[in-house]
Amino acid sequence: MNRSLPLIEEKGTLIQDAAELVSSYPRTALTVDCVIFGFEENELKVLLIRSDLQAYHGLWTLLGDVVHSNEELGDAAYRVLRERTGLKNIFLEEVQTFSTPDRHPGGRVVTAAYYSLINIRHHQLRRLDNEVHWHNLKTIQQMGFDHKMILDVCYQRLQRRIQEHPLGFNLLPDKFSLRELQNLYEAILDIKLDRRNFRKKFFSMDFLIDTEEYEVDVPHRPGKLYKFNFEKYQKNQKKWFGIDF
Amino acid sequence: MNRSLPLIEEKGTLIQDAAELVSSYPRTALTVDCVIFGFEENELKVLLIRSDLQAYHGLWTLLGDVVHSNEELGDAAYRVLRERTGLKNIFLEEVQTFSTPDRHPGGRVVTAAYYSLINIRHHQLRRLDNEVHWHNLKTIQQMGFDHKMILDVCYQRLQRRIQEHPLGFNLLPDKFSLRELQNLYEAILDIKLDRRNFRKKFFSMDFLIDTEEYEVDVPHRPGKLYKFNFEKYQKNQKKWFGIDF
DNA sequence: AATCATTGTGTAATCTTTACACATTAAAAA
DNA sequence: TTTTTAATGTGTAAAGATTACACAATGATT
C-alpha cells in the first residue's frame, strides 16, 4: 500500500513512522459472511439465520461475524463455521468482497464472502441456535442486506469450481453410492447428466475406494457404496487440475 | 452479518438500532493493492512504486491506496489505476484479501488485491511519479510488505484465467501479429506453444479481425496484423466460456 | 412367481487436442 | 542482382476426450 496521488506534497514531509501513517487511515467495520452449503434429500441447501436487526425483521441472512483485530479474514470465517456447526477442517474458499457504502443500514460495513461445503449429517445445531435453519437453495427468494447477491455469486463460484475439482465429496456422507454422487452434481449444476458417462468419468479419475458394501433399505436393487480417496486427491491434484489448489 | 455466538446474552438486549450495532464493531484500516500487468519486449511486466516507508527503504511495492469511506473496493482499485496510469475502462479483477495481523509495520491493515491488464504503450507516467517503474516479472525478488506474495497469487490467477478467457488482448496494442499474441501467451504461461496449433485455436475462436495490414520494420517476412473483436467476445462470452463473466 | 425400479456395463461416432514439415515471403547481405 | 536468412502461412493424421445410446442383472415388493 502506498499513499494516493498527489505524492509531491508528501515528499516534503516524508512520513517516517509507519504507525503514524497507519493511524491516519480511515477505518472501516469489517466482517465475513459464510455461505454454508449442505446436501440432503437430493437438494442443495444453505444454512441461514434469522436477521437480528429490526430493519430486516423476519428475513434470513448468511452466517457471519465481525473480524477480530488480531485474526485473518479466513480465520474469522473458520471461526464462524466452527461456532455455528461445530465442525473443523472443512472446505472453505474466499470468493470476493462486498462493499457498497449503503449495504448495511447501520453504516459502512465491508464484508468478505466465503463459501464452505459440509456434510449436513455431521453438523449438529446448538440448542441456542433455534434461529438457524437449512434452506433449499432453489426456494430462497429474498434475504436481508445484500445477502441474496452474495449467495448468488458464491453459488456461481461453486458451480464453476466443482467442474474442475472434486469438491462435491465434502457434501456427502463418508460412504455414498454413485447415484447419490450423481444426484449431487445434478443438483449443484442444475442439469441432467448421463449415468454411464458420469460413472465412467469418476472411475477413470480413480478417486473412488470400493467399500464392498451396499446400500440398505432402498426399495430396489442396492448400489455399491464408495469412499472418496482424499489422500490420493491431495497428492494428485496438481497432475489432475493444473498449477495451484 | 450476524453477531458471533454465544447468542443467548444478546437475546435479552436485542439490539434494535442498526447504527448502534455497527458503531460497536471493531474498525480496521482497509486498502486496495493493484498488480498492474503490462507486456513489452516479449516480457510480462508489473508496475511498481518505491516504498515510502523507512521500514522498507528502497524496496518496491504494489500501487495501492486506502479505501475511502464512501467508495466500493473495486472503485478504489479503479481510482488507483486511473491516478497512476491515466487509463480508464481497463480490465480489473479482485483476487483475494490479505490480512495477516502483522503484514504492515504500522499496525493492522487489511488489503484486497486486484490485478489489471493494460496496454503499456497507452500508459503515460506522470512527471511526479518518478518513483514508479515497470519491472520484468521474472526478475522481481524481494518486495516490501507481503507484496511479493500478493504478486505471486495474482500472477497465478492470471495464468489460470488466460487459459479460459482471451484476456491477453488487453495487454497488446490495437493491432498485433499472431507472433506477438503467441509471445504474450508464452510469457504469461511460461511455456512453449506449438505455432500451428496456436493459430488454429485463435482463428477457430473467431475473435480476430483481419486488418489487411502487415508488420513494418521487421527484419524478415512481415506478418499480418489483426485486431481483437471485443464486441463479438462480449456477445459470445457465455457461449464460449460458460455461465458468468 | 411376476413385476418393478434401479444398478451395472461397452461401443461407436464425434469432437478436441496434439504432433509434425515444407513452400512462401520480404529484408539483409553478398 | 542474386543469394541467404529468418520468419510467416498452411494441413493432416494420430491420439485422446466426450457424447449418445440399450439391455441384462439384481433385489425388493406384490
Coordinates of C-alpha atoms (C1' of nucleotides) in Angstrom, one line a residue:
Chain A
M1 CA 0.0 0.0 0.0
N2 CA 1.3 3.4 -0.9
R3 CA -0.5 6.7 -0.4
S4 CA -2.6 8.2 -3.1
L5 CA -1.6 10.9 -5.5
P6 CA -0.5 13.6 -5.4
L7 CA 2.7 12.4 -4.0
I8 CA 4.5 15.7 -4.2
E9 CA 3.1 17.1 -1.0
E10 CA 4.3 14.0 0.8
K11 CA 7.9 14.4 -0.4
G12 CA 8.4 17.4 1.9
T13 CA 7.0 15.6 5.0
L14 CA 8.0 12.1 4.2
I15 CA 6.3 10.0 6.8
Q16 CA 9.0 8.1 8.6
D17 CA 6.8 6.5 11.2
A18 CA 4.7 3.7 9.8
A19 CA 2.5 3.6 12.9
E20 CA 1.7 7.3 12.4
L21 CA 0.9 6.6 8.8
V22 CA -1.5 3.8 9.5
S23 CA -3.2 5.7 12.3
S24 CA -4.1 8.3 9.7
Y25 CA -6.0 5.8 7.6
P26 CA -9.8 5.9 7.6
R27 CA -11.2 2.9 9.5
T28 CA -14.0 0.6 8.4
A29 CA -16.1 -2.1 10.1
L30 CA -15.1 -5.4 8.6
T31 CA -17.0 -8.6 8.6
V32 CA -17.0 -12.1 7.0
D33 CA -20.1 -13.9 5.7
C34 CA -20.2 -17.6 5.1
V35 CA -22.4 -19.4 2.5
I36 CA -22.5 -22.8 4.1
F37 CA -23.7 -25.4 1.7
G38 CA -25.1 -28.8 2.6
F39 CA -26.8 -31.6 0.6
E40 CA -29.9 -33.5 1.8
E41 CA -32.8 -35.2 0.1
N42 CA -31.3 -34.5 -3.3
E43 CA -31.4 -30.8 -2.7
L44 CA -28.6 -28.3 -2.3
K45 CA -29.2 -26.4 1.0
V46 CA -27.8 -23.3 2.7
L47 CA -27.6 -22.6 6.4
L48 CA -29.2 -19.3 7.3
I49 CA -30.0 -17.4 10.4
R50 CA -32.9 -15.0 11.0
S51 CA -31.7 -11.4 11.0
D52 CA -31.4 -9.9 14.4
L53 CA -32.0 -6.4 13.0
Q54 CA -35.3 -4.7 13.2
A55 CA -34.7 -3.3 9.7
Y56 CA -34.7 -6.8 8.3
H57 CA -37.2 -8.4 10.7
G58 CA -38.1 -11.9 9.6
L59 CA -35.6 -12.1 6.8
W60 CA -32.9 -14.7 6.6
T61 CA -29.3 -13.9 6.3
L62 CA -25.9 -15.6 6.0
L63 CA -23.9 -16.6 9.0
G64 CA -21.2 -14.0 9.6
D65 CA -19.3 -12.0 12.2
V66 CA -17.1 -9.1 12.7
V67 CA -13.4 -9.7 12.1
H68 CA -11.4 -9.6 15.3
S69 CA -8.5 -7.2 15.4
N70 CA -5.9 -10.0 15.6
E71 CA -7.2 -12.5 13.2
E72 CA -7.1 -13.1 9.5
L73 CA -10.3 -12.9 7.5
G74 CA -10.0 -16.6 6.6
D75 CA -9.6 -17.4 10.3
A76 CA -12.7 -15.4 11.1
A77 CA -14.7 -17.4 8.6
Y78 CA -13.4 -20.6 10.1
R79 CA -14.4 -19.4 13.5
V80 CA -17.9 -18.7 12.3
L81 CA -18.1 -22.2 10.9
R82 CA -16.8 -23.8 14.0
E83 CA -19.1 -21.8 16.2
R84 CA -22.2 -22.5 14.1
T85 CA -21.7 -26.0 13.0
G86 CA -19.2 -27.5 15.5
L87 CA -17.1 -28.7 12.5
K88 CA -13.4 -28.3 11.8
N89 CA -11.2 -28.9 8.8
I90 CA -13.9 -28.1 6.3
F91 CA -13.6 -26.8 2.8
L92 CA -13.7 -23.0 2.7
E93 CA -12.9 -20.6 -0.1
E94 CA -12.9 -16.8 -0.2
V95 CA -15.0 -15.5 -3.1
Q96 CA -15.0 -11.7 -3.0
T97 CA -15.6 -8.6 -1.0
F98 CA -18.9 -6.7 -0.9
S99 CA -18.6 -3.1 -0.1
T100 CA -21.3 -0.8 -1.5
P101 CA -21.4 2.0 1.0
D102 CA -25.1 1.6 1.9
R103 CA -25.2 -2.2 2.1
H104 CA -25.8 -2.2 5.9
P105 CA -28.5 0.0 7.3
G106 CA -26.3 0.9 10.3
G107 CA -23.4 2.4 8.4
R108 CA -20.4 1.3 6.4
V109 CA -19.7 -2.4 6.7
V110 CA -17.3 -4.1 4.3
T111 CA -17.7 -7.9 4.1
A112 CA -15.6 -10.7 2.6
A113 CA -17.7 -13.6 1.4
Y114 CA -16.7 -17.3 1.8
Y115 CA -18.4 -20.5 0.9
S116 CA -18.0 -23.8 2.5
L117 CA -19.1 -27.3 1.9
I118 CA -20.1 -29.5 4.9
N119 CA -21.6 -32.9 5.5
I120 CA -25.0 -32.0 6.7
R121 CA -25.2 -35.1 8.9
H122 CA -22.1 -34.3 10.8
H123 CA -23.5 -30.9 11.7
Q124 CA -25.3 -30.6 15.0
L125 CA -27.3 -27.3 15.5
R126 CA -26.7 -26.0 19.0
R127 CA -29.6 -25.7 21.2
L128 CA -29.2 -22.0 21.4
D129 CA -29.4 -21.6 17.6
N130 CA -33.1 -22.0 17.2
E131 CA -33.0 -19.2 14.7
V132 CA -30.6 -21.2 12.4
H133 CA -32.1 -23.4 9.7
W134 CA -31.2 -25.2 6.5
H135 CA -32.9 -23.8 3.4
N136 CA -33.4 -25.3 -0.1
L137 CA -31.2 -23.1 -2.3
K138 CA -33.8 -23.1 -5.1
T139 CA -36.6 -21.7 -2.9
I140 CA -34.6 -18.8 -1.4
Q141 CA -36.1 -15.6 -2.7
Q142 CA -35.5 -12.6 -0.5
M143 CA -32.7 -12.1 2.1
G144 CA -31.6 -9.4 4.4
F145 CA -28.8 -6.9 3.5
D146 CA -27.3 -7.8 0.1
H147 CA -27.0 -11.4 1.1
K148 CA -29.0 -12.8 -1.8
M149 CA -26.4 -11.3 -4.1
I150 CA -23.6 -12.8 -2.1
L151 CA -25.3 -16.1 -2.1
D152 CA -25.8 -16.0 -5.9
V153 CA -22.1 -15.1 -6.5
C154 CA -20.9 -17.8 -4.2
Y155 CA -23.2 -20.4 -5.8
Q156 CA -21.9 -19.5 -9.2
R157 CA -18.3 -19.9 -7.9
L158 CA -19.2 -23.3 -6.6
Q159 CA -20.8 -24.3 -9.9
R160 CA -17.6 -23.4 -11.7
R161 CA -15.2 -25.0 -9.2
I162 CA -17.0 -28.3 -9.0
Q163 CA -16.5 -28.8 -12.7
E164 CA -12.7 -28.7 -12.2
H165 CA -12.2 -30.1 -8.7
P166 CA -14.0 -33.0 -7.0
L167 CA -15.3 -30.7 -4.2
G168 CA -18.6 -32.5 -4.1
F169 CA -17.3 -35.2 -1.8
N170 CA -17.3 -32.7 1.1
L171 CA -21.0 -32.6 1.0
L172 CA -21.6 -36.3 1.0
P173 CA -21.5 -38.9 3.8
D174 CA -18.4 -40.9 4.3
K175 CA -19.9 -43.7 2.2
F176 CA -22.1 -43.0 -0.8
S177 CA -23.5 -44.6 -3.9
L178 CA -22.7 -43.3 -7.4
R179 CA -26.4 -42.4 -7.7
E180 CA -26.0 -40.1 -4.7
L181 CA -22.9 -38.6 -6.2
Q182 CA -24.7 -38.0 -9.5
N183 CA -27.7 -36.5 -7.8
L184 CA -25.4 -34.1 -6.0
Y185 CA -23.7 -33.0 -9.2
E186 CA -27.1 -32.6 -10.9
A187 CA -28.4 -30.5 -8.0
I188 CA -25.4 -28.2 -8.0
L189 CA -25.1 -27.8 -11.7
D190 CA -28.8 -27.8 -12.2
I191 CA -28.6 -30.1 -15.3
K192 CA -29.2 -33.8 -16.1
L193 CA -26.1 -36.0 -16.6
D194 CA -25.7 -39.2 -18.5
R195 CA -25.5 -42.0 -16.0
R196 CA -23.0 -44.2 -17.8
N197 CA -20.7 -41.3 -18.8
F198 CA -20.8 -39.9 -15.3
R199 CA -19.7 -43.2 -13.8
K200 CA -17.0 -43.7 -16.4
K201 CA -15.6 -40.3 -15.7
F202 CA -15.4 -40.8 -11.9
F203 CA -14.0 -44.3 -12.2
S204 CA -11.3 -43.0 -14.6
M205 CA -10.3 -40.3 -12.1
D206 CA -9.5 -43.1 -9.7
F207 CA -10.5 -41.3 -6.5
L208 CA -13.2 -43.8 -5.5
I209 CA -12.5 -46.5 -3.0
D210 CA -14.8 -49.6 -3.3
T211 CA -16.0 -50.4 0.2
E212 CA -17.5 -53.7 -0.9
E213 CA -20.7 -52.6 0.9
Y214 CA -24.1 -51.9 -0.5
E215 CA -26.9 -49.6 0.2
V216 CA -29.6 -50.8 2.6
D217 CA -33.3 -50.0 2.9
V218 CA -33.7 -48.9 -0.6
P219 CA -36.8 -50.2 -2.4
H220 CA -34.8 -51.7 -5.3
R221 CA -31.5 -53.2 -6.2
P222 CA -29.0 -51.6 -3.8
G223 CA -26.0 -49.8 -5.3
K224 CA -22.4 -50.2 -4.2
L225 CA -21.0 -47.8 -1.6
Y226 CA -17.8 -45.9 -2.2
K227 CA -15.5 -43.7 -0.2
F228 CA -13.5 -40.7 -1.6
N229 CA -9.8 -41.1 -1.6
F230 CA -8.9 -37.7 -0.1
E231 CA -5.2 -38.6 0.2
K232 CA -4.8 -39.6 -3.4
Y233 CA -6.6 -36.5 -4.5
Q234 CA -4.3 -34.3 -2.4
K235 CA -1.3 -36.0 -3.9
N236 CA -2.5 -35.9 -7.4
Q237 CA -4.3 -32.6 -7.6
K238 CA -1.5 -30.9 -9.4
K239 CA -1.4 -33.6 -12.0
W240 CA -5.2 -33.6 -12.5
F241 CA -6.1 -30.0 -12.0
G242 CA -3.2 -27.8 -13.0
I243 CA -1.0 -25.4 -11.1
D244 CA -2.5 -24.2 -7.9
F245 CA -5.0 -25.7 -5.5
Chain B
M1 CA -23.6 -10.4 9.0
N2 CA -24.9 -11.6 12.3
R3 CA -23.2 -11.4 15.6
S4 CA -21.0 -14.2 16.9
L5 CA -22.0 -16.8 19.4
P6 CA -23.0 -17.0 22.2
L7 CA -26.3 -15.5 21.1
I8 CA -28.1 -16.1 24.4
E9 CA -26.7 -13.0 26.0
E10 CA -27.9 -10.9 23.1
K11 CA -31.4 -12.2 23.4
G12 CA -32.0 -10.1 26.5
T13 CA -30.7 -6.9 25.0
L14 CA -31.7 -7.4 21.4
I15 CA -30.1 -4.6 19.6
Q16 CA -32.8 -2.7 17.7
D17 CA -30.7 0.1 16.3
A18 CA -28.6 -1.0 13.4
A19 CA -26.4 2.1 13.7
E20 CA -25.7 1.4 17.3
L21 CA -24.8 -2.2 16.3
V22 CA -22.4 -1.1 13.6
S23 CA -20.8 1.5 15.8
S24 CA -19.9 -1.2 18.2
Y25 CA -17.9 -3.2 15.6
P26 CA -14.1 -3.0 15.7
R27 CA -12.6 -0.9 12.9
T28 CA -9.8 -1.8 10.6
A29 CA -7.7 0.2 8.2
L30 CA -8.7 -1.0 4.7
T31 CA -6.7 -0.7 1.5
V32 CA -6.6 -2.0 -2.1
D33 CA -3.4 -3.1 -3.9
C34 CA -3.2 -3.4 -7.7
V35 CA -1.0 -5.7 -9.6
I36 CA -0.8 -3.8 -12.9
F37 CA 0.5 -6.1 -15.7
G38 CA 1.9 -4.9 -18.9
F39 CA 3.7 -6.5 -21.9
E40 CA 6.7 -5.1 -23.6
E41 CA 9.8 -6.6 -25.4
N42 CA 8.2 -10.1 -25.0
E43 CA 8.3 -9.8 -21.2
L44 CA 5.5 -9.7 -18.8
K45 CA 5.9 -6.6 -16.6
V46 CA 4.5 -5.2 -13.4
L47 CA 4.2 -1.5 -12.4
L48 CA 5.7 -0.9 -9.0
I49 CA 6.5 2.1 -6.8
R50 CA 9.3 2.5 -4.3
S51 CA 8.1 2.2 -0.8
D52 CA 7.7 5.5 1.1
L53 CA 8.2 3.8 4.4
Q54 CA 11.5 3.9 6.2
A55 CA 11.0 0.3 7.3
Y56 CA 11.0 -0.8 3.6
H57 CA 13.5 1.7 2.4
G58 CA 14.4 1.1 -1.2
L59 CA 12.1 -1.9 -1.7
W60 CA 9.4 -1.9 -4.4
T61 CA 5.7 -2.3 -3.6
L62 CA 2.4 -2.6 -5.5
L63 CA 0.4 0.5 -6.2
G64 CA -2.4 0.9 -3.7
D65 CA -4.3 3.3 -1.5
V66 CA -6.6 3.4 1.4
V67 CA -10.3 2.8 0.6
H68 CA -12.4 6.0 1.0
S69 CA -15.4 5.8 3.3
N70 CA -17.9 6.2 0.5
E71 CA -16.5 4.0 -2.2
E72 CA -16.5 0.4 -3.1
L73 CA -13.3 -1.6 -3.0
G74 CA -13.4 -2.1 -6.8
D75 CA -13.9 1.6 -7.3
A76 CA -10.9 2.3 -5.1
A77 CA -8.8 0.0 -7.2
Y78 CA -10.1 1.7 -10.4
R79 CA -9.2 5.1 -8.8
V80 CA -5.6 3.9 -8.2
L81 CA -5.3 2.7 -11.7
R82 CA -6.7 5.9 -13.1
E83 CA -4.4 8.1 -11.0
R84 CA -1.4 6.1 -11.7
T85 CA -1.8 5.3 -15.4
G86 CA -4.3 7.8 -16.7
L87 CA -6.3 4.9 -18.1
K88 CA -10.0 4.1 -17.9
N89 CA -12.1 1.1 -18.8
I90 CA -9.4 -1.4 -18.2
F91 CA -9.6 -5.0 -17.2
L92 CA -9.6 -5.4 -13.4
E93 CA -10.4 -8.4 -11.2
E94 CA -10.5 -8.9 -7.5
V95 CA -8.3 -11.8 -6.4
Q96 CA -8.4 -12.1 -2.6
T97 CA -7.8 -10.3 0.7
F98 CA -4.6 -10.3 2.6
S99 CA -5.0 -9.8 6.3
T100 CA -2.3 -11.3 8.5
P101 CA -2.3 -9.1 11.6
D102 CA 1.4 -8.0 11.3
R103 CA 1.6 -7.5 7.5
H104 CA 2.0 -3.8 7.9
P105 CA 4.7 -2.5 10.3
G106 CA 2.4 0.4 11.3
G107 CA -0.4 -1.8 12.5
R108 CA -3.4 -3.7 11.3
V109 CA -4.1 -3.1 7.6
V110 CA -6.3 -5.4 5.6
T111 CA -5.9 -5.2 1.9
A112 CA -7.9 -6.5 -1.1
A113 CA -5.7 -7.5 -4.1
Y114 CA -6.7 -6.7 -7.7
Y115 CA -4.9 -7.3 -10.9
S116 CA -5.3 -5.5 -14.1
L117 CA -4.1 -5.7 -17.7
I118 CA -3.1 -2.6 -19.5
N119 CA -1.6 -1.7 -22.8
I120 CA 1.8 -0.5 -21.7
R121 CA 2.0 2.0 -24.6
H122 CA -1.2 3.7 -23.7
H123 CA 0.2 4.4 -20.3
Q124 CA 1.9 7.7 -19.6
L125 CA 3.8 8.0 -16.3
R126 CA 3.1 11.4 -14.7
R127 CA 6.0 13.6 -14.2
L128 CA 5.5 13.4 -10.4
D129 CA 5.8 9.7 -10.5
N130 CA 9.5 9.3 -10.8
E131 CA 9.4 6.5 -8.2
V132 CA 7.1 4.4 -10.4
H133 CA 8.6 1.9 -12.8
W134 CA 7.9 -1.2 -14.9
H135 CA 9.6 -4.3 -13.7
N136 CA 10.1 -7.6 -15.5
L137 CA 8.0 -10.1 -13.5
K138 CA 10.6 -12.8 -13.8
T139 CA 13.3 -10.7 -12.1
I140 CA 11.3 -9.5 -9.1
Q141 CA 12.8 -11.0 -6.0
Q142 CA 12.0 -9.1 -2.8
M143 CA 9.3 -6.6 -2.2
G144 CA 8.0 -4.5 0.7
F145 CA 5.2 -5.7 3.0
D146 CA 3.7 -9.0 1.8
H147 CA 3.5 -7.7 -1.7
K148 CA 5.6 -10.5 -3.2
M149 CA 3.1 -13.0 -2.0
I150 CA 0.2 -10.8 -3.4
L151 CA 2.0 -10.6 -6.7
D152 CA 2.5 -14.4 -6.9
V153 CA -1.1 -15.1 -6.1
C154 CA -2.3 -12.6 -8.7
Y155 CA 0.0 -13.9 -11.3
Q156 CA -1.3 -17.5 -10.7
R157 CA -4.8 -16.2 -11.1
L158 CA -3.9 -14.6 -14.4
Q159 CA -2.3 -17.8 -15.6
R160 CA -5.4 -19.7 -14.9
R161 CA -7.8 -17.0 -16.3
I162 CA -6.0 -16.6 -19.5
Q163 CA -6.5 -20.2 -20.4
E164 CA -10.2 -19.8 -20.2
H165 CA -10.7 -16.2 -21.4
P166 CA -9.0 -14.2 -24.1
L167 CA -7.8 -11.6 -21.6
G168 CA -4.4 -11.3 -23.2
F169 CA -5.7 -8.8 -25.8
N170 CA -5.9 -6.2 -23.1
L171 CA -2.1 -6.2 -22.9
L172 CA -1.5 -5.8 -26.6
P173 CA -1.6 -2.8 -28.9
D174 CA -4.7 -2.3 -31.0
K175 CA -3.1 -4.1 -34.0
F176 CA -0.9 -7.1 -33.4
S177 CA 0.6 -10.0 -35.2
L178 CA -0.1 -13.6 -34.3
R179 CA 3.5 -14.0 -33.3
E180 CA 3.1 -11.2 -30.7
L181 CA 0.0 -12.8 -29.4
Q182 CA 1.8 -16.1 -29.1
N183 CA 4.8 -14.5 -27.4
L184 CA 2.4 -13.0 -24.9
Y185 CA 0.8 -16.3 -24.1
E186 CA 4.2 -18.0 -23.8
A187 CA 5.4 -15.2 -21.5
I188 CA 2.4 -15.4 -19.2
L189 CA 2.1 -19.2 -19.1
D190 CA 5.9 -19.6 -19.1
I191 CA 5.7 -22.5 -21.6
K192 CA 6.4 -23.0 -25.3
L193 CA 3.4 -23.4 -27.6
D194 CA 3.0 -25.0 -31.0
R195 CA 2.7 -22.3 -33.6
R196 CA 0.3 -24.0 -35.9
N197 CA -2.0 -25.2 -33.2
F198 CA -1.9 -21.8 -31.5
R199 CA -3.0 -20.1 -34.7
K200 CA -5.6 -22.7 -35.4
K201 CA -7.1 -22.2 -32.0
F202 CA -7.4 -18.5 -32.2
F203 CA -8.7 -18.5 -35.7
S204 CA -11.4 -21.0 -34.7
M205 CA -12.5 -18.8 -31.8
D206 CA -13.3 -16.2 -34.5
F207 CA -12.4 -13.2 -32.4
L208 CA -9.7 -11.9 -34.7
I209 CA -10.4 -9.2 -37.3
D210 CA -8.0 -9.2 -40.3
T211 CA -6.8 -5.6 -40.8
E212 CA -5.2 -6.4 -44.2
E213 CA -2.2 -4.6 -42.9
Y214 CA 1.3 -6.1 -42.2
E215 CA 4.1 -5.5 -39.8
V216 CA 6.7 -2.9 -40.8
D217 CA 10.3 -2.6 -39.9
V218 CA 10.8 -6.3 -39.1
P219 CA 13.9 -7.9 -40.4
H220 CA 12.1 -10.7 -42.1
R221 CA 8.8 -11.5 -43.8
P222 CA 6.2 -9.3 -42.1
G223 CA 3.2 -10.9 -40.5
K224 CA -0.4 -9.9 -40.9
L225 CA -1.9 -7.6 -38.3
Y226 CA -5.1 -8.4 -36.5
K227 CA -7.5 -6.6 -34.2
F228 CA -9.4 -8.2 -31.3
N229 CA -13.2 -8.2 -31.8
F230 CA -14.1 -7.1 -28.3
E231 CA -17.8 -6.7 -29.3
K232 CA -18.1 -10.2 -30.6
Y233 CA -16.3 -11.5 -27.5
Q234 CA -18.7 -9.7 -25.2
K235 CA -21.7 -11.1 -27.0
N236 CA -20.4 -14.6 -27.2
Q237 CA -18.6 -15.0 -23.9
K238 CA -21.4 -17.0 -22.4
K239 CA -21.4 -19.4 -25.4
W240 CA -17.6 -19.8 -25.2
F241 CA -16.8 -19.6 -21.6
G242 CA -19.8 -20.8 -19.6
I243 CA -22.1 -19.1 -17.1
D244 CA -20.6 -16.0 -15.6
F245 CA -18.0 -13.4 -16.8
Chain C
dA1 C1' -43.7 -66.3 -9.3
dA2 C1' -44.2 -62.0 -11.6
dT3 C1' -43.5 -57.2 -11.5
dC4 C1' -41.0 -53.1 -10.5
dA5 C1' -37.2 -49.9 -10.1
dT6 C1' -32.8 -49.3 -10.3
dT7 C1' -27.9 -50.9 -10.8
dG8 C1' -24.1 -52.1 -13.8
dT9 C1' -21.9 -52.3 -18.1
dG10 C1' -19.5 -51.3 -23.6
dT11 C1' -19.1 -49.5 -28.0
dA12 C1' -19.3 -46.5 -32.0
dA13 C1' -19.4 -41.6 -33.5
dT14 C1' -18.0 -37.1 -32.9
dC15 C1' -15.2 -33.6 -31.3
dT16 C1' -10.8 -31.9 -29.4
dT17 C1' -6.0 -31.8 -28.9
dT18 C1' -1.5 -32.8 -30.2
dA19 C1' 2.5 -33.7 -33.2
dC20 C1' 4.8 -32.5 -37.0
dA21 C1' 7.3 -30.3 -42.3
dC22 C1' 7.7 -27.5 -46.2
dA23 C1' 6.8 -23.8 -49.5
dT24 C1' 6.5 -18.6 -49.4
dT25 C1' 7.9 -14.0 -48.5
dA26 C1' 10.4 -9.8 -47.6
dA27 C1' 14.6 -8.0 -45.8
dA28 C1' 19.5 -8.2 -45.5
dA29 C1' 23.9 -9.5 -47.1
dA30 C1' 26.9 -10.6 -50.6
Chain D
dT1 C1' 21.2 -8.7 -58.9
dT2 C1' 21.5 -12.9 -56.6
dT3 C1' 21.8 -15.4 -52.5
dT4 C1' 21.0 -16.0 -47.8
dT5 C1' 18.3 -15.5 -43.8
dA6 C1' 14.5 -15.5 -40.7
dA7 C1' 10.4 -15.5 -40.2
dT8 C1' 5.2 -16.4 -42.0
dG9 C1' 1.5 -19.3 -43.6
dT10 C1' -0.6 -23.6 -44.1
dG11 C1' -3.0 -29.2 -43.5
dT12 C1' -3.3 -33.8 -42.0
dA13 C1' -3.0 -37.9 -39.3
dA14 C1' -3.0 -39.9 -34.6
dA15 C1' -4.4 -39.9 -30.0
dG16 C1' -7.4 -38.7 -26.6
dA17 C1' -11.8 -37.0 -24.7
dT18 C1' -16.6 -36.5 -24.9
dT19 C1' -21.0 -37.8 -26.2
dA20 C1' -25.0 -40.8 -27.3
dC21 C1' -27.2 -44.7 -26.5
dA22 C1' -29.8 -50.1 -24.7
dC23 C1' -30.1 -54.2 -22.3
dA24 C1' -29.2 -57.8 -18.9
dA25 C1' -28.8 -58.4 -13.7
dT26 C1' -30.4 -57.8 -9.1
dG27 C1' -33.0 -57.3 -5.0
dA28 C1' -37.4 -55.6 -3.1
dT29 C1' -42.4 -55.6 -3.5
dT30 C1' -46.7 -57.5 -4.7

